[in-house]
Structures are given as structure tokens and as C-alpha cells.
mmCIF file with all atom_site columns, C-alpha atoms in Angstrom:
data_model
loop_
_atom_site.group_PDB
_atom_site.id
_atom_site.type_symbol
_atom_site.label_atom_id
_atom_site.label_alt_id
_atom_site.label_comp_id
_atom_site.label_asym_id
_atom_site.label_entity_id
_atom_site.label_seq_id
_atom_site.pdbx_PDB_ins_code
_atom_site.Cartn_x
_atom_site.Cartn_y
_atom_site.Cartn_z
_atom_site.occupancy
_atom_site.B_iso_or_equiv
_atom_site.pdbx_formal_charge
_atom_site.auth_seq_id
_atom_site.auth_comp_id
_atom_site.auth_asym_id
_atom_site.auth_atom_id
_atom_site.pdbx_PDB_model_num
ATOM 1   C CA . GLN A 1 1   ? 114.103 -34.474 -159.288 1.00 63.00 ? 1   GLN A CA 1
ATOM 2   C CA . LYS A 1 2   ? 111.002 -32.440 -159.875 1.00 73.00 ? 2   LYS A CA 1
ATOM 3   C CA . GLU A 1 3   ? 108.849 -31.855 -156.822 1.00 85.00 ? 3   GLU A CA 1
ATOM 4   C CA . VAL A 1 4   ? 105.083 -31.850 -156.896 1.00 91.00 ? 4   VAL A CA 1
ATOM 5   C CA . GLU A 1 5   ? 103.365 -30.918 -153.664 1.00 93.00 ? 5   GLU A CA 1
ATOM 6   C CA . GLN A 1 6   ? 99.710  -31.229 -152.864 1.00 93.00 ? 6   GLN A CA 1
ATOM 7   C CA . ASN A 1 7   ? 97.834  -29.765 -149.920 1.00 82.00 ? 7   ASN A CA 1
ATOM 8   C CA . SER A 1 8   ? 97.738  -32.307 -147.159 1.00 71.00 ? 8   SER A CA 1
ATOM 9   C CA . GLY A 1 9   ? 94.461  -34.055 -146.587 1.00 80.00 ? 9   GLY A CA 1
ATOM 10  C CA . PRO A 1 10  ? 92.204  -35.516 -145.913 1.00 91.00 ? 10  PRO A CA 1
ATOM 11  C CA . LEU A 1 11  ? 89.736  -32.947 -147.176 1.00 95.00 ? 11  LEU A CA 1
ATOM 12  C CA . SER A 1 12  ? 86.133  -33.331 -146.118 1.00 96.00 ? 12  SER A CA 1
ATOM 13  C CA . VAL A 1 13  ? 83.247  -31.329 -147.588 1.00 96.00 ? 13  VAL A CA 1
ATOM 14  C CA . PRO A 1 14  ? 79.466  -31.659 -147.462 1.00 97.00 ? 14  PRO A CA 1
ATOM 15  C CA . GLU A 1 15  ? 77.490  -32.678 -150.479 1.00 97.00 ? 15  GLU A CA 1
ATOM 16  C CA . GLY A 1 16  ? 76.815  -29.719 -152.760 1.00 97.00 ? 16  GLY A CA 1
ATOM 17  C CA . ALA A 1 17  ? 79.834  -27.719 -151.588 1.00 97.00 ? 17  ALA A CA 1
ATOM 18  C CA . ILE A 1 18  ? 82.875  -26.687 -153.592 1.00 97.00 ? 18  ILE A CA 1
ATOM 19  C CA . ALA A 1 19  ? 85.994  -28.782 -153.041 1.00 96.00 ? 19  ALA A CA 1
ATOM 20  C CA . SER A 1 20  ? 89.299  -27.052 -153.702 1.00 96.00 ? 20  SER A CA 1
ATOM 21  C CA . LEU A 1 21  ? 92.444  -29.067 -154.342 1.00 97.00 ? 21  LEU A CA 1
ATOM 22  C CA . ASN A 1 22  ? 95.821  -27.404 -154.689 1.00 96.00 ? 22  ASN A CA 1
ATOM 23  C CA . CYS A 1 23  ? 99.159  -28.349 -156.179 1.00 95.00 ? 23  CYS A CA 1
ATOM 24  C CA . THR A 1 24  ? 102.520 -26.631 -156.521 1.00 95.00 ? 24  THR A CA 1
ATOM 25  C CA . TYR A 1 25  ? 105.457 -27.738 -158.607 1.00 92.00 ? 25  TYR A CA 1
ATOM 26  C CA . SER A 1 26  ? 109.141 -26.965 -158.503 1.00 88.00 ? 26  SER A CA 1
ATOM 27  C CA . ASP A 1 27  ? 110.199 -26.937 -162.150 1.00 79.00 ? 27  ASP A CA 1
ATOM 28  C CA . ARG A 1 28  ? 109.498 -23.579 -163.747 1.00 76.00 ? 28  ARG A CA 1
ATOM 29  C CA . VAL A 1 29  ? 109.684 -24.985 -167.298 1.00 77.00 ? 29  VAL A CA 1
ATOM 30  C CA . SER A 1 30  ? 106.895 -27.495 -166.772 1.00 76.00 ? 30  SER A CA 1
ATOM 31  C CA . GLN A 1 31  ? 104.349 -27.285 -169.557 1.00 78.00 ? 31  GLN A CA 1
ATOM 32  C CA . SER A 1 32  ? 101.622 -29.878 -169.030 1.00 84.00 ? 32  SER A CA 1
ATOM 33  C CA . PHE A 1 33  ? 99.500  -30.431 -165.959 1.00 89.00 ? 33  PHE A CA 1
ATOM 34  C CA . PHE A 1 34  ? 97.040  -33.146 -165.121 1.00 91.00 ? 34  PHE A CA 1
ATOM 35  C CA . TRP A 1 35  ? 94.552  -34.097 -162.467 1.00 95.00 ? 35  TRP A CA 1
ATOM 36  C CA . TYR A 1 36  ? 93.813  -37.767 -161.940 1.00 95.00 ? 36  TYR A CA 1
ATOM 37  C CA . ARG A 1 37  ? 91.147  -39.251 -159.731 1.00 96.00 ? 37  ARG A CA 1
ATOM 38  C CA . GLN A 1 38  ? 91.912  -42.550 -158.027 1.00 95.00 ? 38  GLN A CA 1
ATOM 39  C CA . TYR A 1 39  ? 89.342  -44.591 -156.182 1.00 95.00 ? 39  TYR A CA 1
ATOM 40  C CA . SER A 1 40  ? 90.628  -46.909 -153.498 1.00 90.00 ? 40  SER A CA 1
ATOM 41  C CA . GLY A 1 41  ? 92.251  -49.977 -155.031 1.00 89.00 ? 41  GLY A CA 1
ATOM 42  C CA . LYS A 1 42  ? 91.798  -48.714 -158.577 1.00 93.00 ? 42  LYS A CA 1
ATOM 43  C CA . SER A 1 43  ? 94.039  -47.137 -161.176 1.00 94.00 ? 43  SER A CA 1
ATOM 44  C CA . PRO A 1 44  ? 94.169  -43.365 -161.761 1.00 94.00 ? 44  PRO A CA 1
ATOM 45  C CA . GLU A 1 45  ? 91.634  -41.901 -164.137 1.00 93.00 ? 45  GLU A CA 1
ATOM 46  C CA . LEU A 1 46  ? 92.368  -38.676 -166.008 1.00 91.00 ? 46  LEU A CA 1
ATOM 47  C CA . ILE A 1 47  ? 89.787  -35.996 -165.280 1.00 93.00 ? 47  ILE A CA 1
ATOM 48  C CA . MET A 1 48  ? 91.465  -32.773 -166.406 1.00 91.00 ? 48  MET A CA 1
ATOM 49  C CA . SER A 1 49  ? 94.473  -31.578 -168.329 1.00 89.00 ? 49  SER A CA 1
ATOM 50  C CA . ILE A 1 50  ? 95.603  -27.977 -168.660 1.00 90.00 ? 50  ILE A CA 1
ATOM 51  C CA . TYR A 1 51  ? 98.454  -26.398 -170.581 1.00 85.00 ? 51  TYR A CA 1
ATOM 52  C CA . SER A 1 52  ? 97.825  -22.626 -170.577 1.00 87.00 ? 52  SER A CA 1
ATOM 53  C CA . ASN A 1 53  ? 97.460  -20.093 -167.811 1.00 92.00 ? 53  ASN A CA 1
ATOM 54  C CA . GLY A 1 54  ? 93.922  -19.460 -166.692 1.00 94.00 ? 54  GLY A CA 1
ATOM 55  C CA . ASP A 1 55  ? 90.865  -21.590 -166.124 1.00 95.00 ? 55  ASP A CA 1
ATOM 56  C CA . LYS A 1 56  ? 89.615  -24.648 -167.929 1.00 95.00 ? 56  LYS A CA 1
ATOM 57  C CA . GLU A 1 57  ? 86.140  -25.905 -167.196 1.00 96.00 ? 57  GLU A CA 1
ATOM 58  C CA . ASP A 1 58  ? 84.652  -29.341 -167.837 1.00 94.00 ? 58  ASP A CA 1
ATOM 59  C CA . GLY A 1 59  ? 81.289  -29.933 -166.271 1.00 96.00 ? 59  GLY A CA 1
ATOM 60  C CA . ARG A 1 60  ? 81.590  -29.610 -162.507 1.00 97.00 ? 60  ARG A CA 1
ATOM 61  C CA . PHE A 1 61  ? 85.391  -29.515 -162.682 1.00 97.00 ? 61  PHE A CA 1
ATOM 62  C CA . THR A 1 62  ? 87.535  -26.425 -163.175 1.00 97.00 ? 62  THR A CA 1
ATOM 63  C CA . ALA A 1 63  ? 91.302  -26.523 -163.419 1.00 96.00 ? 63  ALA A CA 1
ATOM 64  C CA . GLN A 1 64  ? 93.239  -23.343 -162.771 1.00 97.00 ? 64  GLN A CA 1
ATOM 65  C CA . LEU A 1 65  ? 96.847  -22.811 -163.800 1.00 95.00 ? 65  LEU A CA 1
ATOM 66  C CA . ASN A 1 66  ? 99.219  -20.027 -162.787 1.00 94.00 ? 66  ASN A CA 1
ATOM 67  C CA . LYS A 1 67  ? 102.668 -20.710 -164.201 1.00 90.00 ? 67  LYS A CA 1
ATOM 68  C CA . ALA A 1 68  ? 104.185 -17.592 -162.643 1.00 91.00 ? 68  ALA A CA 1
ATOM 69  C CA . SER A 1 69  ? 103.262 -18.911 -159.202 1.00 92.00 ? 69  SER A CA 1
ATOM 70  C CA . GLN A 1 70  ? 103.900 -22.538 -160.223 1.00 92.00 ? 70  GLN A CA 1
ATOM 71  C CA . TYR A 1 71  ? 100.469 -23.430 -158.996 1.00 94.00 ? 71  TYR A CA 1
ATOM 72  C CA . VAL A 1 72  ? 97.650  -25.546 -160.350 1.00 96.00 ? 72  VAL A CA 1
ATOM 73  C CA . SER A 1 73  ? 94.325  -26.218 -158.674 1.00 96.00 ? 73  SER A CA 1
ATOM 74  C CA . LEU A 1 74  ? 91.183  -28.225 -159.184 1.00 97.00 ? 74  LEU A CA 1
ATOM 75  C CA . LEU A 1 75  ? 87.753  -27.040 -158.122 1.00 97.00 ? 75  LEU A CA 1
ATOM 76  C CA . ILE A 1 76  ? 84.868  -29.461 -157.895 1.00 97.00 ? 76  ILE A CA 1
ATOM 77  C CA . ARG A 1 77  ? 81.500  -27.705 -157.789 1.00 98.00 ? 77  ARG A CA 1
ATOM 78  C CA . ASP A 1 78  ? 78.357  -29.304 -156.391 1.00 97.00 ? 78  ASP A CA 1
ATOM 79  C CA . SER A 1 79  ? 80.443  -32.069 -154.824 1.00 97.00 ? 79  SER A CA 1
ATOM 80  C CA . GLN A 1 80  ? 78.847  -35.495 -154.730 1.00 97.00 ? 80  GLN A CA 1
ATOM 81  C CA . PRO A 1 81  ? 79.596  -38.513 -152.530 1.00 96.00 ? 81  PRO A CA 1
ATOM 82  C CA . SER A 1 82  ? 80.790  -40.250 -155.710 1.00 96.00 ? 82  SER A CA 1
ATOM 83  C CA . ASP A 1 83  ? 83.590  -37.666 -155.898 1.00 97.00 ? 83  ASP A CA 1
ATOM 84  C CA . SER A 1 84  ? 85.119  -39.187 -152.768 1.00 97.00 ? 84  SER A CA 1
ATOM 85  C CA . ALA A 1 85  ? 88.527  -40.382 -153.925 1.00 96.00 ? 85  ALA A CA 1
ATOM 86  C CA . THR A 1 86  ? 92.188  -39.465 -153.928 1.00 95.00 ? 86  THR A CA 1
ATOM 87  C CA . TYR A 1 87  ? 93.107  -36.750 -156.402 1.00 96.00 ? 87  TYR A CA 1
ATOM 88  C CA . LEU A 1 88  ? 96.581  -36.849 -157.894 1.00 94.00 ? 88  LEU A CA 1
ATOM 89  C CA . CYS A 1 89  ? 98.289  -33.863 -159.428 1.00 94.00 ? 89  CYS A CA 1
ATOM 90  C CA . ALA A 1 90  ? 100.809 -34.675 -162.167 1.00 91.00 ? 90  ALA A CA 1
ATOM 91  C CA . VAL A 1 91  ? 103.260 -32.522 -164.052 1.00 89.00 ? 91  VAL A CA 1
ATOM 92  C CA . ASN A 1 92  ? 105.059 -33.246 -167.307 1.00 82.00 ? 92  ASN A CA 1
ATOM 93  C CA . ASP A 1 93  ? 107.941 -31.201 -168.610 1.00 68.00 ? 93  ASP A CA 1
ATOM 94  C CA . ARG A 1 94  ? 107.577 -31.097 -172.371 1.00 60.00 ? 94  ARG A CA 1
ATOM 95  C CA . GLY A 1 95  ? 111.273 -30.478 -172.620 1.00 54.00 ? 95  GLY A CA 1
ATOM 96  C CA . SER A 1 96  ? 112.113 -33.667 -170.789 1.00 51.00 ? 96  SER A CA 1
ATOM 97  C CA . THR A 1 97  ? 111.495 -37.273 -171.637 1.00 48.00 ? 97  THR A CA 1
ATOM 98  C CA . LEU A 1 98  ? 108.071 -37.650 -173.128 1.00 59.00 ? 98  LEU A CA 1
ATOM 99  C CA . GLY A 1 99  ? 105.450 -38.862 -170.741 1.00 60.00 ? 99  GLY A CA 1
ATOM 100 C CA . ARG A 1 100 ? 107.598 -38.734 -167.683 1.00 75.00 ? 100 ARG A CA 1
ATOM 101 C CA . LEU A 1 101 ? 104.938 -37.539 -165.310 1.00 82.00 ? 101 LEU A CA 1
ATOM 102 C CA . TYR A 1 102 ? 105.837 -36.488 -161.819 1.00 87.00 ? 102 TYR A CA 1
ATOM 103 C CA . PHE A 1 103 ? 103.083 -37.107 -159.299 1.00 89.00 ? 103 PHE A CA 1
ATOM 104 C CA . GLY A 1 104 ? 102.180 -35.572 -155.998 1.00 91.00 ? 104 GLY A CA 1
ATOM 105 C CA . ARG A 1 105 ? 101.196 -37.845 -153.138 1.00 90.00 ? 105 ARG A CA 1
ATOM 106 C CA . GLY A 1 106 ? 97.544  -37.068 -153.635 1.00 92.00 ? 106 GLY A CA 1
ATOM 107 C CA . THR A 1 107 ? 94.810  -35.452 -151.588 1.00 94.00 ? 107 THR A CA 1
ATOM 108 C CA . GLN A 1 108 ? 92.085  -37.656 -150.216 1.00 94.00 ? 108 GLN A CA 1
ATOM 109 C CA . LEU A 1 109 ? 88.656  -36.092 -150.591 1.00 96.00 ? 109 LEU A CA 1
ATOM 110 C CA . THR A 1 110 ? 85.561  -37.208 -148.719 1.00 96.00 ? 110 THR A CA 1
ATOM 111 C CA . VAL A 1 111 ? 82.163  -35.791 -149.623 1.00 97.00 ? 111 VAL A CA 1
ATOM 112 C CA . TRP A 1 112 ? 79.603  -36.540 -146.955 1.00 95.00 ? 112 TRP A CA 1
ATOM 113 C CA . PRO A 1 113 ? 75.848  -36.579 -147.584 1.00 93.00 ? 113 PRO A CA 1
ATOM 114 C CA . ASP B 2 1   ? 87.282  -52.669 -176.485 1.00 58.00 ? 1   ASP B CA 1
ATOM 115 C CA . GLY B 2 2   ? 90.410  -50.571 -176.818 1.00 66.00 ? 2   GLY B CA 1
ATOM 116 C CA . GLY B 2 3   ? 92.531  -50.194 -173.781 1.00 91.00 ? 3   GLY B CA 1
ATOM 117 C CA . ILE B 2 4   ? 95.378  -51.339 -171.628 1.00 95.00 ? 4   ILE B CA 1
ATOM 118 C CA . THR B 2 5   ? 95.219  -54.798 -170.100 1.00 96.00 ? 5   THR B CA 1
ATOM 119 C CA . GLN B 2 6   ? 97.318  -55.803 -167.140 1.00 97.00 ? 6   GLN B CA 1
ATOM 120 C CA . SER B 2 7   ? 97.572  -59.303 -165.750 1.00 96.00 ? 7   SER B CA 1
ATOM 121 C CA . PRO B 2 8   ? 97.438  -60.841 -163.310 1.00 95.00 ? 8   PRO B CA 1
ATOM 122 C CA . LYS B 2 9   ? 95.460  -58.491 -161.104 1.00 95.00 ? 9   LYS B CA 1
ATOM 123 C CA . TYR B 2 10  ? 96.822  -60.158 -157.970 1.00 95.00 ? 10  TYR B CA 1
ATOM 124 C CA . LEU B 2 11  ? 100.146 -61.938 -157.685 1.00 93.00 ? 11  LEU B CA 1
ATOM 125 C CA . PHE B 2 12  ? 102.047 -63.436 -154.800 1.00 91.00 ? 12  PHE B CA 1
ATOM 126 C CA . ARG B 2 13  ? 105.803 -63.845 -154.860 1.00 88.00 ? 13  ARG B CA 1
ATOM 127 C CA . LYS B 2 14  ? 107.960 -65.993 -152.674 1.00 88.00 ? 14  LYS B CA 1
ATOM 128 C CA . GLU B 2 15  ? 111.325 -64.809 -151.463 1.00 84.00 ? 15  GLU B CA 1
ATOM 129 C CA . GLY B 2 16  ? 113.987 -65.211 -154.150 1.00 85.00 ? 16  GLY B CA 1
ATOM 130 C CA . GLN B 2 17  ? 111.486 -65.669 -156.960 1.00 90.00 ? 17  GLN B CA 1
ATOM 131 C CA . ASN B 2 18  ? 111.208 -63.666 -160.152 1.00 93.00 ? 18  ASN B CA 1
ATOM 132 C CA . VAL B 2 19  ? 107.731 -62.748 -161.360 1.00 94.00 ? 19  VAL B CA 1
ATOM 133 C CA . THR B 2 20  ? 106.508 -61.095 -164.550 1.00 96.00 ? 20  THR B CA 1
ATOM 134 C CA . LEU B 2 21  ? 103.626 -58.670 -164.882 1.00 97.00 ? 21  LEU B CA 1
ATOM 135 C CA . SER B 2 22  ? 101.989 -58.467 -168.272 1.00 98.00 ? 22  SER B CA 1
ATOM 136 C CA . CYS B 2 23  ? 100.878 -55.271 -170.003 1.00 98.00 ? 23  CYS B CA 1
ATOM 137 C CA . GLU B 2 24  ? 99.184  -55.219 -173.394 1.00 97.00 ? 24  GLU B CA 1
ATOM 138 C CA . GLN B 2 25  ? 97.638  -52.268 -175.220 1.00 96.00 ? 25  GLN B CA 1
ATOM 139 C CA . ASN B 2 26  ? 95.598  -52.134 -178.414 1.00 93.00 ? 26  ASN B CA 1
ATOM 140 C CA . LEU B 2 27  ? 95.531  -48.354 -178.652 1.00 89.00 ? 27  LEU B CA 1
ATOM 141 C CA . ASN B 2 28  ? 98.416  -48.211 -181.114 1.00 88.00 ? 28  ASN B CA 1
ATOM 142 C CA . HIS B 2 29  ? 100.305 -46.017 -178.663 1.00 87.00 ? 29  HIS B CA 1
ATOM 143 C CA . ASP B 2 30  ? 104.010 -45.580 -179.140 1.00 86.00 ? 30  ASP B CA 1
ATOM 144 C CA . ALA B 2 31  ? 105.079 -45.039 -175.560 1.00 88.00 ? 31  ALA B CA 1
ATOM 145 C CA . MET B 2 32  ? 104.539 -47.325 -172.577 1.00 92.00 ? 32  MET B CA 1
ATOM 146 C CA . TYR B 2 33  ? 105.409 -46.928 -168.912 1.00 94.00 ? 33  TYR B CA 1
ATOM 147 C CA . TRP B 2 34  ? 105.560 -48.804 -165.646 1.00 96.00 ? 34  TRP B CA 1
ATOM 148 C CA . TYR B 2 35  ? 104.831 -47.002 -162.390 1.00 95.00 ? 35  TYR B CA 1
ATOM 149 C CA . ARG B 2 36  ? 104.871 -48.272 -158.839 1.00 96.00 ? 36  ARG B CA 1
ATOM 150 C CA . GLN B 2 37  ? 102.542 -46.974 -156.114 1.00 94.00 ? 37  GLN B CA 1
ATOM 151 C CA . ASP B 2 38  ? 103.015 -47.575 -152.409 1.00 92.00 ? 38  ASP B CA 1
ATOM 152 C CA . PRO B 2 39  ? 100.317 -46.761 -149.840 1.00 83.00 ? 39  PRO B CA 1
ATOM 153 C CA . GLY B 2 40  ? 100.059 -43.032 -149.245 1.00 77.00 ? 40  GLY B CA 1
ATOM 154 C CA . GLN B 2 41  ? 102.638 -42.342 -151.918 1.00 80.00 ? 41  GLN B CA 1
ATOM 155 C CA . GLY B 2 42  ? 102.547 -40.884 -155.368 1.00 83.00 ? 42  GLY B CA 1
ATOM 156 C CA . LEU B 2 43  ? 103.423 -42.874 -158.438 1.00 90.00 ? 43  LEU B CA 1
ATOM 157 C CA . ARG B 2 44  ? 107.089 -43.506 -159.177 1.00 91.00 ? 44  ARG B CA 1
ATOM 158 C CA . LEU B 2 45  ? 108.437 -44.348 -162.606 1.00 92.00 ? 45  LEU B CA 1
ATOM 159 C CA . ILE B 2 46  ? 110.205 -47.697 -162.981 1.00 96.00 ? 46  ILE B CA 1
ATOM 160 C CA . TYR B 2 47  ? 110.850 -48.008 -166.728 1.00 96.00 ? 47  TYR B CA 1
ATOM 161 C CA . TYR B 2 48  ? 109.546 -46.498 -169.933 1.00 92.00 ? 48  TYR B CA 1
ATOM 162 C CA . SER B 2 49  ? 109.748 -47.202 -173.638 1.00 92.00 ? 49  SER B CA 1
ATOM 163 C CA . GLN B 2 50  ? 109.081 -44.806 -176.474 1.00 86.00 ? 50  GLN B CA 1
ATOM 164 C CA . ILE B 2 51  ? 109.690 -47.230 -179.305 1.00 87.00 ? 51  ILE B CA 1
ATOM 165 C CA . VAL B 2 52  ? 109.965 -50.947 -179.938 1.00 92.00 ? 52  VAL B CA 1
ATOM 166 C CA . ASN B 2 53  ? 113.253 -52.515 -178.884 1.00 95.00 ? 53  ASN B CA 1
ATOM 167 C CA . ASP B 2 54  ? 114.200 -49.501 -176.801 1.00 93.00 ? 54  ASP B CA 1
ATOM 168 C CA . PHE B 2 55  ? 113.546 -48.657 -173.164 1.00 94.00 ? 55  PHE B CA 1
ATOM 169 C CA . GLN B 2 56  ? 114.945 -46.416 -170.458 1.00 92.00 ? 56  GLN B CA 1
ATOM 170 C CA . LYS B 2 57  ? 115.301 -46.597 -166.698 1.00 94.00 ? 57  LYS B CA 1
ATOM 171 C CA . GLY B 2 58  ? 113.077 -44.449 -164.576 1.00 92.00 ? 58  GLY B CA 1
ATOM 172 C CA . ASP B 2 59  ? 113.662 -43.321 -161.011 1.00 90.00 ? 59  ASP B CA 1
ATOM 173 C CA . ILE B 2 60  ? 113.462 -46.726 -159.297 1.00 94.00 ? 60  ILE B CA 1
ATOM 174 C CA . ALA B 2 61  ? 114.630 -49.277 -161.880 1.00 96.00 ? 61  ALA B CA 1
ATOM 175 C CA . GLU B 2 62  ? 116.845 -51.338 -159.573 1.00 96.00 ? 62  GLU B CA 1
ATOM 176 C CA . GLY B 2 63  ? 115.525 -54.874 -159.173 1.00 95.00 ? 63  GLY B CA 1
ATOM 177 C CA . TYR B 2 64  ? 113.274 -54.637 -162.240 1.00 97.00 ? 64  TYR B CA 1
ATOM 178 C CA . SER B 2 65  ? 113.665 -55.507 -165.913 1.00 97.00 ? 65  SER B CA 1
ATOM 179 C CA . VAL B 2 66  ? 111.534 -54.948 -169.021 1.00 98.00 ? 66  VAL B CA 1
ATOM 180 C CA . SER B 2 67  ? 111.385 -55.772 -172.707 1.00 97.00 ? 67  SER B CA 1
ATOM 181 C CA . ARG B 2 68  ? 109.647 -54.143 -175.662 1.00 97.00 ? 68  ARG B CA 1
ATOM 182 C CA . GLU B 2 69  ? 109.695 -56.658 -178.492 1.00 97.00 ? 69  GLU B CA 1
ATOM 183 C CA . LYS B 2 70  ? 106.290 -55.618 -179.784 1.00 96.00 ? 70  LYS B CA 1
ATOM 184 C CA . LYS B 2 71  ? 104.535 -52.266 -179.855 1.00 94.00 ? 71  LYS B CA 1
ATOM 185 C CA . GLU B 2 72  ? 101.578 -53.720 -178.004 1.00 96.00 ? 72  GLU B CA 1
ATOM 186 C CA . SER B 2 73  ? 103.443 -55.364 -175.163 1.00 97.00 ? 73  SER B CA 1
ATOM 187 C CA . PHE B 2 74  ? 105.647 -54.123 -172.319 1.00 98.00 ? 74  PHE B CA 1
ATOM 188 C CA . PRO B 2 75  ? 106.112 -56.820 -169.630 1.00 98.00 ? 75  PRO B CA 1
ATOM 189 C CA . LEU B 2 76  ? 107.753 -56.018 -166.313 1.00 98.00 ? 76  LEU B CA 1
ATOM 190 C CA . THR B 2 77  ? 109.819 -58.584 -164.418 1.00 97.00 ? 77  THR B CA 1
ATOM 191 C CA . VAL B 2 78  ? 110.285 -58.102 -160.705 1.00 95.00 ? 78  VAL B CA 1
ATOM 192 C CA . THR B 2 79  ? 113.506 -59.886 -159.858 1.00 93.00 ? 79  THR B CA 1
ATOM 193 C CA . SER B 2 80  ? 114.749 -61.297 -156.583 1.00 88.00 ? 80  SER B CA 1
ATOM 194 C CA . ALA B 2 81  ? 117.046 -58.275 -156.377 1.00 86.00 ? 81  ALA B CA 1
ATOM 195 C CA . GLN B 2 82  ? 114.040 -56.095 -155.602 1.00 87.00 ? 82  GLN B CA 1
ATOM 196 C CA . LYS B 2 83  ? 113.954 -56.378 -151.813 1.00 85.00 ? 83  LYS B CA 1
ATOM 197 C CA . ASN B 2 84  ? 110.663 -54.652 -151.177 1.00 89.00 ? 84  ASN B CA 1
ATOM 198 C CA . PRO B 2 85  ? 108.415 -55.442 -154.127 1.00 91.00 ? 85  PRO B CA 1
ATOM 199 C CA . THR B 2 86  ? 105.043 -55.387 -152.389 1.00 93.00 ? 86  THR B CA 1
ATOM 200 C CA . ALA B 2 87  ? 103.153 -52.594 -154.149 1.00 95.00 ? 87  ALA B CA 1
ATOM 201 C CA . PHE B 2 88  ? 100.531 -51.673 -156.719 1.00 96.00 ? 88  PHE B CA 1
ATOM 202 C CA . TYR B 2 89  ? 102.003 -51.698 -160.240 1.00 97.00 ? 89  TYR B CA 1
ATOM 203 C CA . LEU B 2 90  ? 100.530 -49.575 -162.988 1.00 97.00 ? 90  LEU B CA 1
ATOM 204 C CA . CYS B 2 91  ? 101.191 -49.834 -166.681 1.00 97.00 ? 91  CYS B CA 1
ATOM 205 C CA . ALA B 2 92  ? 100.433 -46.832 -168.855 1.00 94.00 ? 92  ALA B CA 1
ATOM 206 C CA . SER B 2 93  ? 100.601 -45.801 -172.476 1.00 91.00 ? 93  SER B CA 1
ATOM 207 C CA . GLN B 2 94  ? 100.724 -42.609 -174.485 1.00 85.00 ? 94  GLN B CA 1
ATOM 208 C CA . VAL B 2 95  ? 100.090 -41.711 -178.106 1.00 74.00 ? 95  VAL B CA 1
ATOM 209 C CA . GLY B 2 96  ? 103.426 -40.209 -179.068 1.00 60.00 ? 96  GLY B CA 1
ATOM 210 C CA . PRO B 2 97  ? 105.534 -37.077 -179.090 1.00 54.00 ? 97  PRO B CA 1
ATOM 211 C CA . ASP B 2 98  ? 103.452 -34.763 -181.260 1.00 51.00 ? 98  ASP B CA 1
ATOM 212 C CA . GLY B 2 99  ? 100.967 -32.285 -179.896 1.00 46.00 ? 99  GLY B CA 1
ATOM 213 C CA . SER B 2 100 ? 99.867  -31.421 -176.420 1.00 48.00 ? 100 SER B CA 1
ATOM 214 C CA . VAL B 2 101 ? 97.106  -34.023 -176.416 1.00 51.00 ? 101 VAL B CA 1
ATOM 215 C CA . ALA B 2 102 ? 99.757  -36.671 -176.819 1.00 50.00 ? 102 ALA B CA 1
ATOM 216 C CA . ASN B 2 103 ? 101.056 -35.874 -173.374 1.00 65.00 ? 103 ASN B CA 1
ATOM 217 C CA . THR B 2 104 ? 98.022  -37.568 -171.886 1.00 75.00 ? 104 THR B CA 1
ATOM 218 C CA . ILE B 2 105 ? 98.851  -40.858 -170.262 1.00 83.00 ? 105 ILE B CA 1
ATOM 219 C CA . TYR B 2 106 ? 96.271  -43.584 -169.782 1.00 87.00 ? 106 TYR B CA 1
ATOM 220 C CA . PHE B 2 107 ? 96.583  -46.296 -167.182 1.00 93.00 ? 107 PHE B CA 1
ATOM 221 C CA . GLY B 2 108 ? 95.746  -49.963 -167.052 1.00 95.00 ? 108 GLY B CA 1
ATOM 222 C CA . GLU B 2 109 ? 93.818  -51.333 -164.085 1.00 95.00 ? 109 GLU B CA 1
ATOM 223 C CA . GLY B 2 110 ? 96.919  -52.254 -162.145 1.00 96.00 ? 110 GLY B CA 1
ATOM 224 C CA . SER B 2 111 ? 98.455  -55.347 -160.606 1.00 96.00 ? 111 SER B CA 1
ATOM 225 C CA . TRP B 2 112 ? 98.867  -55.991 -156.893 1.00 95.00 ? 112 TRP B CA 1
ATOM 226 C CA . LEU B 2 113 ? 102.062 -57.796 -155.986 1.00 94.00 ? 113 LEU B CA 1
ATOM 227 C CA . THR B 2 114 ? 102.574 -59.228 -152.511 1.00 93.00 ? 114 THR B CA 1
ATOM 228 C CA . VAL B 2 115 ? 105.603 -61.029 -151.128 1.00 87.00 ? 115 VAL B CA 1
ATOM 229 C CA . VAL B 2 116 ? 104.731 -64.065 -149.048 1.00 84.00 ? 116 VAL B CA 1
#
């Protein structure tokens, strides 16, 4: 069973600050990494995917991947109250059954005005 | 609109009763999945199907059954053998096995099941 661990929350930041969300995974051969945002009572929404070491930026979001350290993070710049949600880290091993994502338990983020 | 449709959004089950959750997608995706989410927990895979008329058990398949008679449809039945079915159920789909983009999974809006 692959393990995906996320830093325990809840995480609370003021509006305009940078929120940093972290995730580690146990399977060294994992190839695909995803960050989903989930509002309370709603389904997860994909916000970032990353496959190669380094940084990937999309608007206010930056995903960082370090396969050697088995670590993936999500930075949210200029945090807004609308970013308040639970963020799920998910890992997919390309070598395993297609689409079999393994999820962390999520980190709850609150951005206060 | 293209997407994944789950129904019903809310469902109540009596003890000993089987219930079926519907999942339909018009994205022409090959693969479909059912996940279960409990409060404060991550998503856990129940069943998945990569092709019509074929499906595989996930990590928590006991007490559940599925069918994949059509590419667009992947219904989940929660049987009376599932002793703790109260949870949020998420259906998802994926393009197919080729290319990194195809690894992206998209979710339906979910179904809440409560035992009464």
C-alpha cells in the first residue's frame, strides 16, 4: 500500500500571505503527482499536476517536485479567503494500474481577511 | 455540457437494503472509478474499470458491486454486506492509458449515502 502523507493542519494564513502545503510519498517509482482542492461538501477539483522535478507555476499556484526526497509541495501566493478549502495530495504510479491514485488525508487551509 | 453526472446527490439506506448510485460520463473517457471518502480521511478506491465489460477491485471492494455494460456508465451498488456504508461517494473518469495528461482524473459531484 502506497503511503501519502500531508502536513497536519489546519493551516491558517492571513489574506495576501503565502500558504505552503507539503506532501511526502512512500513509493520511489511514483511518476505523477496531483493537487486537488476540495471545498466542504463538494468533490475534489484538480488545480495542479506535475510530473518532472522542479517547479511548475500556474497563476498564483506553484507546485514543486523533488523525486529524490519523495516530496511534493504546493505554494499559494497572495492567498485569498476563497482559497480556504482542504487540499489533497495524490500520487499515481505510472507503472501500476492506470488511474489508481493514492490520496493523502488532506490539509485544511483557512485564509482569514 | 460535458462532464460526469452522479445521482442521486443524497440517498438514505435502511438496514439490509441494497442501493445503487449512478455515474454517467459524456467525456468519452475509457476508465472510470469509484472512491469513498469518510470525514477527515483521504479517498479510498472501491472499484475501477478501464474498459467496457471489465472491472477490478480496489482497496475496499467488500460489500460493493459494479457493472460496466456501457462506456458511459459505471453504477455502484452498495449491498447489505457493507456494514458501514455512510460516506461520500465519488465517481471519476480518465481519458486512457496514453500520455501523461491522461493520468488526470476528473470527479463527479459526489453522492452522500446515509444509513437510517
